[in-house]
mmCIF file of C-alpha atoms in Angstrom:
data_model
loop_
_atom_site.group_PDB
_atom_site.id
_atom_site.type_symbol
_atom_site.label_atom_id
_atom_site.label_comp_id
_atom_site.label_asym_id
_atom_site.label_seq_id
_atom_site.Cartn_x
_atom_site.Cartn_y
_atom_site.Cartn_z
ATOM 1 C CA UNK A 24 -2.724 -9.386 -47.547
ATOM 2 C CA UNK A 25 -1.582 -11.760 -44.776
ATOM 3 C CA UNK A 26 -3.035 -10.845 -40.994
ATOM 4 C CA UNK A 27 -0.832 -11.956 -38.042
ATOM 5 C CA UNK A 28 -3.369 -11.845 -34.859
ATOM 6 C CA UNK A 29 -0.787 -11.621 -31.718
ATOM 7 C CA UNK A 30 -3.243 -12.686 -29.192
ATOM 8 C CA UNK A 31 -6.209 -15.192 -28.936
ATOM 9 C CA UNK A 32 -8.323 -14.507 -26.276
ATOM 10 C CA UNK A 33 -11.668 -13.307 -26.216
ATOM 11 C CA UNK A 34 -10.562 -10.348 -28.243
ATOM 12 C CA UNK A 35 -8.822 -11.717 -30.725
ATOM 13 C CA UNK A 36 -10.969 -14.511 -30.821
ATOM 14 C CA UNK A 37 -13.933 -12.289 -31.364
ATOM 15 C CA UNK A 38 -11.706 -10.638 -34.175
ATOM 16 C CA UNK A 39 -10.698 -13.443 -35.918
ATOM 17 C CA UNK A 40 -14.706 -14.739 -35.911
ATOM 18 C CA UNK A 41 -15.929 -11.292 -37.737
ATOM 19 C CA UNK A 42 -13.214 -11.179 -40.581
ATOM 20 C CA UNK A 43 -15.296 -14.594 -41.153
ATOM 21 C CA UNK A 44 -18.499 -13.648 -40.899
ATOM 22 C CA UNK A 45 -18.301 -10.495 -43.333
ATOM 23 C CA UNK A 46 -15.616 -11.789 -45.579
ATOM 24 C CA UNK A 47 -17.787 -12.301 -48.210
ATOM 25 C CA UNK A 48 -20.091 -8.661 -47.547
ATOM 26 C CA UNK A 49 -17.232 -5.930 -48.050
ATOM 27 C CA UNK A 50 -14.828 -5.679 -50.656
ATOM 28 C CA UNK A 51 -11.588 -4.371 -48.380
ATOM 29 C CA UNK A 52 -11.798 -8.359 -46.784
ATOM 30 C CA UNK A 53 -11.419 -10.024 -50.307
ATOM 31 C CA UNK A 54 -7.410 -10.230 -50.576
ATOM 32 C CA UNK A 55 -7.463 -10.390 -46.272
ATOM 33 C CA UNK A 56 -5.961 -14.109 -45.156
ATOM 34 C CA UNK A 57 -5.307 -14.532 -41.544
ATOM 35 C CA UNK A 58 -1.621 -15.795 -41.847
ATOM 36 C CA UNK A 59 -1.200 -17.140 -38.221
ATOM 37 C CA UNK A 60 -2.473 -16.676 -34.837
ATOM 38 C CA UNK A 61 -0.129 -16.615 -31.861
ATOM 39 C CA UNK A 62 -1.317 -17.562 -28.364
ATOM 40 C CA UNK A 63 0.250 -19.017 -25.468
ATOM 41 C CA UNK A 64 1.084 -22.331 -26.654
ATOM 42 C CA UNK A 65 2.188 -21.548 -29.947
ATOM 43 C CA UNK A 66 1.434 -20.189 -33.510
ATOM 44 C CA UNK A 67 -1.573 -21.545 -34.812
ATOM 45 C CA UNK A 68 -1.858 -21.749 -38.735
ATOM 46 C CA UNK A 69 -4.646 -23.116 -40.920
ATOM 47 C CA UNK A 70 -6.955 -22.524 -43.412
ATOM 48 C CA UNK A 71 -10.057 -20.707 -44.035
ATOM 49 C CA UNK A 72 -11.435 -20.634 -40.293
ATOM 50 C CA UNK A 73 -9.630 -24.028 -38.910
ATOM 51 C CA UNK A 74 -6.842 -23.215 -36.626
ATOM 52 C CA UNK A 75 -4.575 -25.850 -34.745
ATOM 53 C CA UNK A 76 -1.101 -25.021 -33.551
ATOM 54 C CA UNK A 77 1.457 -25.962 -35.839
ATOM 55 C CA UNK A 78 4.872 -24.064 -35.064
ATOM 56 C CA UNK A 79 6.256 -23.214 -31.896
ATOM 57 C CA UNK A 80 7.706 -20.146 -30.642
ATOM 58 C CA UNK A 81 6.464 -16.812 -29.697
ATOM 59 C CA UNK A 82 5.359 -13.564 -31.799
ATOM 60 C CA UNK A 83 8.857 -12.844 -33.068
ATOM 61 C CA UNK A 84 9.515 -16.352 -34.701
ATOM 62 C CA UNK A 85 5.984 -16.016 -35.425
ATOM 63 C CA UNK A 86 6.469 -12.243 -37.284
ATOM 64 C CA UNK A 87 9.283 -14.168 -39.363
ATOM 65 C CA UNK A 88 7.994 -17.361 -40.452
ATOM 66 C CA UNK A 89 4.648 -15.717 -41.634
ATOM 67 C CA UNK A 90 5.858 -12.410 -42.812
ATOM 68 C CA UNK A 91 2.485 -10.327 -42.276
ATOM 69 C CA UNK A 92 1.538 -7.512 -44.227
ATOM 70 C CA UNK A 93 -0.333 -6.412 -40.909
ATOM 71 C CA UNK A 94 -0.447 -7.364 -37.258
ATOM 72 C CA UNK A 95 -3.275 -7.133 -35.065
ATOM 73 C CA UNK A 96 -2.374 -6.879 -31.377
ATOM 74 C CA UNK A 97 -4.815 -8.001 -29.241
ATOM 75 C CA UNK A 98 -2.362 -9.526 -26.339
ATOM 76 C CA UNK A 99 -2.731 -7.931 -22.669
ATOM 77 C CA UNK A 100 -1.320 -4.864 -21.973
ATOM 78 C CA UNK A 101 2.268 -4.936 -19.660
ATOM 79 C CA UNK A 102 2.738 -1.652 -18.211
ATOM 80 C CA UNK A 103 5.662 -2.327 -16.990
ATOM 81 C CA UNK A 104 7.811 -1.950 -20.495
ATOM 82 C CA UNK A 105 5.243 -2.814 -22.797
ATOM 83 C CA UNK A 106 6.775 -5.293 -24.467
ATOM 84 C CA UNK A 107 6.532 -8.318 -26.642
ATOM 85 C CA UNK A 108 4.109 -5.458 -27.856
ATOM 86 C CA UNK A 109 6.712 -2.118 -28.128
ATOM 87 C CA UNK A 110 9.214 -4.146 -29.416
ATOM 88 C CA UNK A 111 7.120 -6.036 -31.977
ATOM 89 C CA UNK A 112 5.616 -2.419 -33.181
ATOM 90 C CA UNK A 113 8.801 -1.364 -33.517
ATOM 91 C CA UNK A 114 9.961 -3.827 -35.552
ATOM 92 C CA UNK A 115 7.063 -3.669 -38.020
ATOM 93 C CA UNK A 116 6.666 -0.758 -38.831
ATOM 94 C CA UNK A 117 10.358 -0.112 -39.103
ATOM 95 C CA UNK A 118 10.165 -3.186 -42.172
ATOM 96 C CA UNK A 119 6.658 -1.010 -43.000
ATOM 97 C CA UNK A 120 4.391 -3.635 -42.230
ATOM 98 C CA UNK A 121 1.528 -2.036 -40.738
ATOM 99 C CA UNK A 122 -0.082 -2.310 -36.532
ATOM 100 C CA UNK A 123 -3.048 -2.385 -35.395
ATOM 101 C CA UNK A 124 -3.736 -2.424 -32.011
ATOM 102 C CA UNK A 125 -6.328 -3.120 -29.305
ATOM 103 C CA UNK A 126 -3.618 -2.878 -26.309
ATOM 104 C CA UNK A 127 -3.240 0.332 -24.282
ATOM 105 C CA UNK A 128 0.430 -0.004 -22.692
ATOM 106 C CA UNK A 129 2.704 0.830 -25.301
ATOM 107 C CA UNK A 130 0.988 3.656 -26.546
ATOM 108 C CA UNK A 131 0.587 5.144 -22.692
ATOM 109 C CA UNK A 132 4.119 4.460 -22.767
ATOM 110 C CA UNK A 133 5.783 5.272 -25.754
ATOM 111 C CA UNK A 134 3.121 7.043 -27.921
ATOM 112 C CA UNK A 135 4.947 9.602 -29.849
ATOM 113 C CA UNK A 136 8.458 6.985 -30.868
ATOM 114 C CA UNK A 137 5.659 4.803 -32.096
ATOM 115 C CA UNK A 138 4.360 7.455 -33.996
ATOM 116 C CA UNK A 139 7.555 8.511 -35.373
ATOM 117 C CA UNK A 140 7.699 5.211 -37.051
ATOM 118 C CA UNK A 141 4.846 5.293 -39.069
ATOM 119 C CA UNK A 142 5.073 5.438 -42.586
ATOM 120 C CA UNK A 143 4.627 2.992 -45.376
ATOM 121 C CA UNK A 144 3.699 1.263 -41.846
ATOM 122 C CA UNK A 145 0.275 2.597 -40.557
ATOM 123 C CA UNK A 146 -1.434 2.516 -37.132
ATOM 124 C CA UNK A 147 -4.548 1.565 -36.002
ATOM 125 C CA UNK A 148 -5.798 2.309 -32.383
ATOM 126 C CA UNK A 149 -9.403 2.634 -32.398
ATOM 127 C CA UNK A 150 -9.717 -0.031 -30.290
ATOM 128 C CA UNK A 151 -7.403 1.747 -27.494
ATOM 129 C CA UNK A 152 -10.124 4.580 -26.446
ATOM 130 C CA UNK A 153 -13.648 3.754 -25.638
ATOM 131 C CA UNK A 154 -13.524 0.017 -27.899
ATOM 132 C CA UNK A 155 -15.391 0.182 -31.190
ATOM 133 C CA UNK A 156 -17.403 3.532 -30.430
ATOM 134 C CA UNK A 157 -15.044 6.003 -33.086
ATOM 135 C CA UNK A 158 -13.469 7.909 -30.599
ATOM 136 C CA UNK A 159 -9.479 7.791 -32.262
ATOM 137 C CA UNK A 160 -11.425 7.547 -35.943
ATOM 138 C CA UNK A 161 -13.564 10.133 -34.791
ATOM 139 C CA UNK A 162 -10.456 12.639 -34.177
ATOM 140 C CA UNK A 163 -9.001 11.798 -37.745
ATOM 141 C CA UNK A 164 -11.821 13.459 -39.000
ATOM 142 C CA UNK A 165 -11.590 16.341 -37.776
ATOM 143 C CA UNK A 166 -8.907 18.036 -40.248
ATOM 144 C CA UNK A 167 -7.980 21.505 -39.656
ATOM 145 C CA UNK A 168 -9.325 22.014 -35.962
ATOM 146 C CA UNK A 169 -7.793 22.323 -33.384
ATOM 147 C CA UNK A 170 -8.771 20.420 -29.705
ATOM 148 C CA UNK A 171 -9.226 22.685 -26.856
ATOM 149 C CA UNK A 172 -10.241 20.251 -24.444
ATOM 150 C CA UNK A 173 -11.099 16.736 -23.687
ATOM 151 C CA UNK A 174 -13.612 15.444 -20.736
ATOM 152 C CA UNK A 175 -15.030 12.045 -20.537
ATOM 153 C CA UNK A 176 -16.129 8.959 -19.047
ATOM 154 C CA UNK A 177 -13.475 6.834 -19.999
ATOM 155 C CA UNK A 178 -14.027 3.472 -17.629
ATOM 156 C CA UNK A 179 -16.921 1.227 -17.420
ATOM 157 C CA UNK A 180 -16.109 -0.460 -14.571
ATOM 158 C CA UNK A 181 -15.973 2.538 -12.438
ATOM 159 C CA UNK A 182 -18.803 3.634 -14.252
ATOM 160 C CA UNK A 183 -21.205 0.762 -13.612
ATOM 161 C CA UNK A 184 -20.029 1.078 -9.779
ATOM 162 C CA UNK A 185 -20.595 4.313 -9.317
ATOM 163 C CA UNK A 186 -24.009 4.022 -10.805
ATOM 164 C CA UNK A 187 -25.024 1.560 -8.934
ATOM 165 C CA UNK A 188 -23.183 3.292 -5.405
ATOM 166 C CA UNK A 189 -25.912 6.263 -7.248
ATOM 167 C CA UNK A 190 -28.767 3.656 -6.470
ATOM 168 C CA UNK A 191 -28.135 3.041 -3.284
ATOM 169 C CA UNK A 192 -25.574 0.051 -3.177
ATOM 170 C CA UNK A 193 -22.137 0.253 -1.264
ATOM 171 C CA UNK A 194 -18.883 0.066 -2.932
ATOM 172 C CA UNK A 195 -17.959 -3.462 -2.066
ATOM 173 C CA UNK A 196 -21.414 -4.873 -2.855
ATOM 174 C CA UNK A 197 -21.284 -2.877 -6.227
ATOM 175 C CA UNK A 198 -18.315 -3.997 -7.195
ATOM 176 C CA UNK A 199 -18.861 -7.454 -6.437
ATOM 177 C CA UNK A 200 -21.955 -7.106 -8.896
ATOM 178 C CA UNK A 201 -19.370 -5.777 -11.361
ATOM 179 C CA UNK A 202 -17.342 -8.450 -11.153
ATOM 180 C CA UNK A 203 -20.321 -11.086 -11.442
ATOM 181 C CA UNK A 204 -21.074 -9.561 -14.719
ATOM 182 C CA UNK A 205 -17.946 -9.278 -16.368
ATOM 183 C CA UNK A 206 -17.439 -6.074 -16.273
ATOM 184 C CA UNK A 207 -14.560 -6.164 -13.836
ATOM 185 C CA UNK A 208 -11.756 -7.931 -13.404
ATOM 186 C CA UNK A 209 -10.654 -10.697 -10.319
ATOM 187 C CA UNK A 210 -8.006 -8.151 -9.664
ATOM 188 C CA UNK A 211 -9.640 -4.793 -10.374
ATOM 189 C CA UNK A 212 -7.248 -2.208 -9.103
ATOM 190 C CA UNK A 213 -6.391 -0.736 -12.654
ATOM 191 C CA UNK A 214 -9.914 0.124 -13.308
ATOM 192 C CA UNK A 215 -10.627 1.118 -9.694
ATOM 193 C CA UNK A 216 -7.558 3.336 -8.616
ATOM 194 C CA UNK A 217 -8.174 5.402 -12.260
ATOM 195 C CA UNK A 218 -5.148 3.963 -13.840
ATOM 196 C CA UNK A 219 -7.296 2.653 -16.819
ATOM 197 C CA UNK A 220 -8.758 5.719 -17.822
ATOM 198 C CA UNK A 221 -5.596 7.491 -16.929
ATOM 199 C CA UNK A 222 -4.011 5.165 -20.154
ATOM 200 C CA UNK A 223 -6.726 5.706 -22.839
ATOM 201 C CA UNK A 224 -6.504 9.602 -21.677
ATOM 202 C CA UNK A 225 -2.532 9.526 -22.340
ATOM 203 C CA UNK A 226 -3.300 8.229 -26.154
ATOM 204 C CA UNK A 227 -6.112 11.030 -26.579
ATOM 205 C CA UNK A 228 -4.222 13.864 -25.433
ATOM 206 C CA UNK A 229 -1.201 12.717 -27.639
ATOM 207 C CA UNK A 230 -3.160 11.876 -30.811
ATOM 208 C CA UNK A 231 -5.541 15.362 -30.315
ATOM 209 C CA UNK A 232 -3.978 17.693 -28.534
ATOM 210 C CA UNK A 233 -0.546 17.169 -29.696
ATOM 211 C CA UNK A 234 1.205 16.421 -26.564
ATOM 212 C CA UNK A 235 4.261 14.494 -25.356
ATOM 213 C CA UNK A 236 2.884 12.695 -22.478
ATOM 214 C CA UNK A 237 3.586 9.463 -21.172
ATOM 215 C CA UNK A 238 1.081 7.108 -18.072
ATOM 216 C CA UNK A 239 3.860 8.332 -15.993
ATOM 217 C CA UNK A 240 2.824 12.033 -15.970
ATOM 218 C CA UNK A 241 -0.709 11.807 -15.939
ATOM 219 C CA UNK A 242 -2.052 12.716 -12.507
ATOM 220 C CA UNK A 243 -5.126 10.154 -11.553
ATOM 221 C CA UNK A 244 -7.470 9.328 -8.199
ATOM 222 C CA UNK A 245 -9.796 6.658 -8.464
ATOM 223 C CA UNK A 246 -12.959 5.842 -6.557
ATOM 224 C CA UNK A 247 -11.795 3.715 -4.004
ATOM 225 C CA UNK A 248 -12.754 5.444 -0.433
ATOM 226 C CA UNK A 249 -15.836 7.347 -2.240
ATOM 227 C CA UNK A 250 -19.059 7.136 0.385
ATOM 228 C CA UNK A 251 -21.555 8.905 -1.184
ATOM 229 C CA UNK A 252 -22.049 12.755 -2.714
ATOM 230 C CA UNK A 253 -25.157 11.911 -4.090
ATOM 231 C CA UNK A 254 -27.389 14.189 -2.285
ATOM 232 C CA UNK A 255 -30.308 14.992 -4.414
ATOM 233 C CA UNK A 256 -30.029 14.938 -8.235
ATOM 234 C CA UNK A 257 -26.102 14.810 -8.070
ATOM 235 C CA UNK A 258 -23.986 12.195 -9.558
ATOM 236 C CA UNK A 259 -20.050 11.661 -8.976
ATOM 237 C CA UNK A 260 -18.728 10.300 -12.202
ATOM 238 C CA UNK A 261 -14.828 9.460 -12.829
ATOM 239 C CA UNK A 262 -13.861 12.037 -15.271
ATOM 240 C CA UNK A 263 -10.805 12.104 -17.436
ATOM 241 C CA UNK A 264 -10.013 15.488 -18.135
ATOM 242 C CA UNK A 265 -7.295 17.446 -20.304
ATOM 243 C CA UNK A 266 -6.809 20.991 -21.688
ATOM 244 C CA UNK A 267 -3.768 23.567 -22.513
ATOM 245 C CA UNK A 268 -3.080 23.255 -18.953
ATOM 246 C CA UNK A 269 -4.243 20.128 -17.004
ATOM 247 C CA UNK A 270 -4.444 16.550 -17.518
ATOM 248 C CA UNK A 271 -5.870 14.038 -15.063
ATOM 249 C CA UNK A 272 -8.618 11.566 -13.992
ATOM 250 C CA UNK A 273 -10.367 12.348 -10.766
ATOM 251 C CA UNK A 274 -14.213 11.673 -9.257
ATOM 252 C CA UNK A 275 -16.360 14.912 -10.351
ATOM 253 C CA UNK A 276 -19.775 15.347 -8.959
ATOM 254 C CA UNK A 277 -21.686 16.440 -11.333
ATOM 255 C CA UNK A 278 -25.344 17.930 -12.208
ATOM 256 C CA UNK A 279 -27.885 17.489 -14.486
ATOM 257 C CA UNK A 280 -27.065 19.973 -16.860
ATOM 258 C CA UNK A 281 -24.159 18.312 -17.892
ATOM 259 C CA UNK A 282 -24.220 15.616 -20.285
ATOM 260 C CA UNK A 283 -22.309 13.240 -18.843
ATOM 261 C CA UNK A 284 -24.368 13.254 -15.982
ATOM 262 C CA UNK A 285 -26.566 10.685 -18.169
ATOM 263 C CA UNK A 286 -23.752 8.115 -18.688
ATOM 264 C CA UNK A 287 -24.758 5.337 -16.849
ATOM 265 C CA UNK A 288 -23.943 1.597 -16.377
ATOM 266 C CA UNK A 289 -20.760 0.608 -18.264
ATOM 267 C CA UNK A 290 -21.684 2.891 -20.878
ATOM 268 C CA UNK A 291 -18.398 5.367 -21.855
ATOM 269 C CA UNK A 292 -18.703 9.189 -23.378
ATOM 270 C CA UNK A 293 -16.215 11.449 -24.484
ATOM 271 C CA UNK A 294 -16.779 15.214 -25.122
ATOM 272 C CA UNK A 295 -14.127 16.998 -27.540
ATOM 273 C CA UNK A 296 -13.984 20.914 -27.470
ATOM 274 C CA UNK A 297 -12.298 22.312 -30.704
ATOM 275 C CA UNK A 298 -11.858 25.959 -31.803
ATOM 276 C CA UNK A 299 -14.964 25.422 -34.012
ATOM 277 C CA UNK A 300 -16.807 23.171 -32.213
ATOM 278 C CA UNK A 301 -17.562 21.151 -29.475
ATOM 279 C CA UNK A 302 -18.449 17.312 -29.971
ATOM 280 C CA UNK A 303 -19.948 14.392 -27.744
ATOM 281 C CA UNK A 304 -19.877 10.747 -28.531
ATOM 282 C CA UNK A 305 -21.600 7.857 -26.418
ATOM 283 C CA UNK A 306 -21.716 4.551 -26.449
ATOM 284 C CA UNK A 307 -19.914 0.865 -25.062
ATOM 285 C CA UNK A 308 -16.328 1.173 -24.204
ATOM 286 C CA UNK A 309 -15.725 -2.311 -22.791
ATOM 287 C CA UNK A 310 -16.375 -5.683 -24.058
ATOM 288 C CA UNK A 311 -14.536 -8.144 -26.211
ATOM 289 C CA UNK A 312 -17.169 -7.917 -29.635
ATOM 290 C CA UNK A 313 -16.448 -4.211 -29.443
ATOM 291 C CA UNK A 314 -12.824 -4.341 -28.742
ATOM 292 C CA UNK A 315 -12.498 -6.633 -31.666
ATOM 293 C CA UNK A 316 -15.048 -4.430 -33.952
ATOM 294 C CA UNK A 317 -12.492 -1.101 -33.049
ATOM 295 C CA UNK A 318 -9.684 -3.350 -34.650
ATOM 296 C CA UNK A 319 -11.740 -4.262 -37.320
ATOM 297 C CA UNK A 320 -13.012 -1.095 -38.371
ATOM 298 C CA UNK A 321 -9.673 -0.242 -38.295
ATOM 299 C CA UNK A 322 -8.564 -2.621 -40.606
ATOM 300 C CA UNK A 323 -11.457 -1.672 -42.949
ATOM 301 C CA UNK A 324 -10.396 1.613 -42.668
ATOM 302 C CA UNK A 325 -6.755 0.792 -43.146
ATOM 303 C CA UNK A 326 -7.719 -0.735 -46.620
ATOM 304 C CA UNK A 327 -9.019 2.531 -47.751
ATOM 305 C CA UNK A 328 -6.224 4.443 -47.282
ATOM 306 C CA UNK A 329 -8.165 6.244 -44.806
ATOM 307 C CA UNK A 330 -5.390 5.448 -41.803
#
């Protein structure tokens, strides 16, 4: 089965380097090739793990010359109109080649005409919502209940901030320190302003609660302008939030009876309230090694019939 990988930075990169490294450990890899890998220069073709660019053009020529059995997106998300990635969904799994994805946008965008494309075509989003920590493949199996609610701590960024605003540093200084690390971007507004988790809460809501929602109609507040609220043992957290009747992102202060009280750092949680039970998950929602290992376990996944 060929691979196309649209995208090659530190995701896909990271991506490309573990279908390597366990090749040889799990069966689903055996028949996997990585068919091409298009970045900004061109479409890079090889063998075995040597890659040099070899055809120009961009993910469309690159779609037709290789003619993948799946493509991996792992190019950066344009909220705008979501494309090359919308369009290049589209047209995949239209011909039934099958997507996986670690981009947000066209999903936050166009979530349910996506869906309605999927057939001999599957989709893979793991790596969407909370990285490689099985929040998406969590939901799939859950047959036969039905989701109530969804809270969580759906940012790291904001996360790390406000855990460090917790310990006594101010905004700017924290998120300075964010940036130095990694965890945030040069330009950080999407994180900051809520707009982030606002995306990732679009594709829950759709996938688990059934909903027709698009980025547009999500309400969200971010944690620009927060001073403080941390008087004794309280914590504000940025809390993504949706039920029968609400869905938004907005700063909660919270206590410590609540379990996401004790998300700290970049760490993300999500808690998922069905009509039989109610479920919490924890664990790293940023980074490119788990963005990559969401994709991957995806494909894995994919190969069992499982997606």
């Amino acid at each position: 089965m060929k691979v196309l990988v649209a995208g090659y930075g530190n995701v896909g990169k990271a991506f490309v380097k573990l279908i390597f490294e366990k090749k040889g450990k799990l069966e689903e890899l055996k028949d996997i090739e990585i068919g091409g890998i298009v970045n900004r220069k061109g479409i890079m073709v090889g063998y075995k793990d040597q890659f040099t660019v070899d055809i120009e053009g961009d993910v469309f020529t690159a779609y037709e010359k290789i003619k993948p059995d799946i493509v991996v997106d792992t190019m950066s998300a344009n909220y705008k109109d979501g494309n090359p990635s919308l369009s290049l969904y589209k047209l995949a799994l239209k011909d039934g080649t099958s997507v996986i994805t670690t981009n947000k946008a066209p999903l936050a965008l166009a979530f349910n005409e996506i869906m309605g494309l999927v057939g001999k075509g599957r989709l893979g989003f793991q790596g969407t919502v909370m990285s490689g920590t099985p929040s998406i493949n969590l939901l799939r199996i859950l047959p036969g209940s039905e989701v109530k609610r969804i809270r969580g701590i759906l940012n790291g960024t904001t996360n790390f901030i406000l855990t460090m605003m917790y310990n006594g540093q101010p905004f700017e200084s924290a998120l300075k320190e964010a940036q130095r690390l990694g965890y945030a971007e040069e330009d950080p507004t999407l994180d900051i302003n809520g707009f982030d988790a606002a995306a990732k809460l679009t594709i829950l809501v759709n996938f688990a609660m059934k909903k027709s929602v698009t980025i547009r109609d999500i309400k969200f507040t971010g944690i620009q302008g927060i001073k403080g609220a941390y008087d004794g043992h309280k914590k504000v957290k940025l809390i993504a939030y949706a039920d029968e009747n609400e869905i938004e992102v907005s700063p909660k202060v919270l206590t410590p009876e609540d379990p996401l009280y004790h998300i700290d750092g970049v760490e993300n949680a999500l808690e998922i309230m069905t009509d039989i039970q109610t479920t919490i998950i924890r664990g790293p929602g940023a980074g490119p090694i788990n963005a990559a290992y969401g994709a991957f376990s995806d494909l894995i996944l994919l190969k069992r019939n499982f997606i």
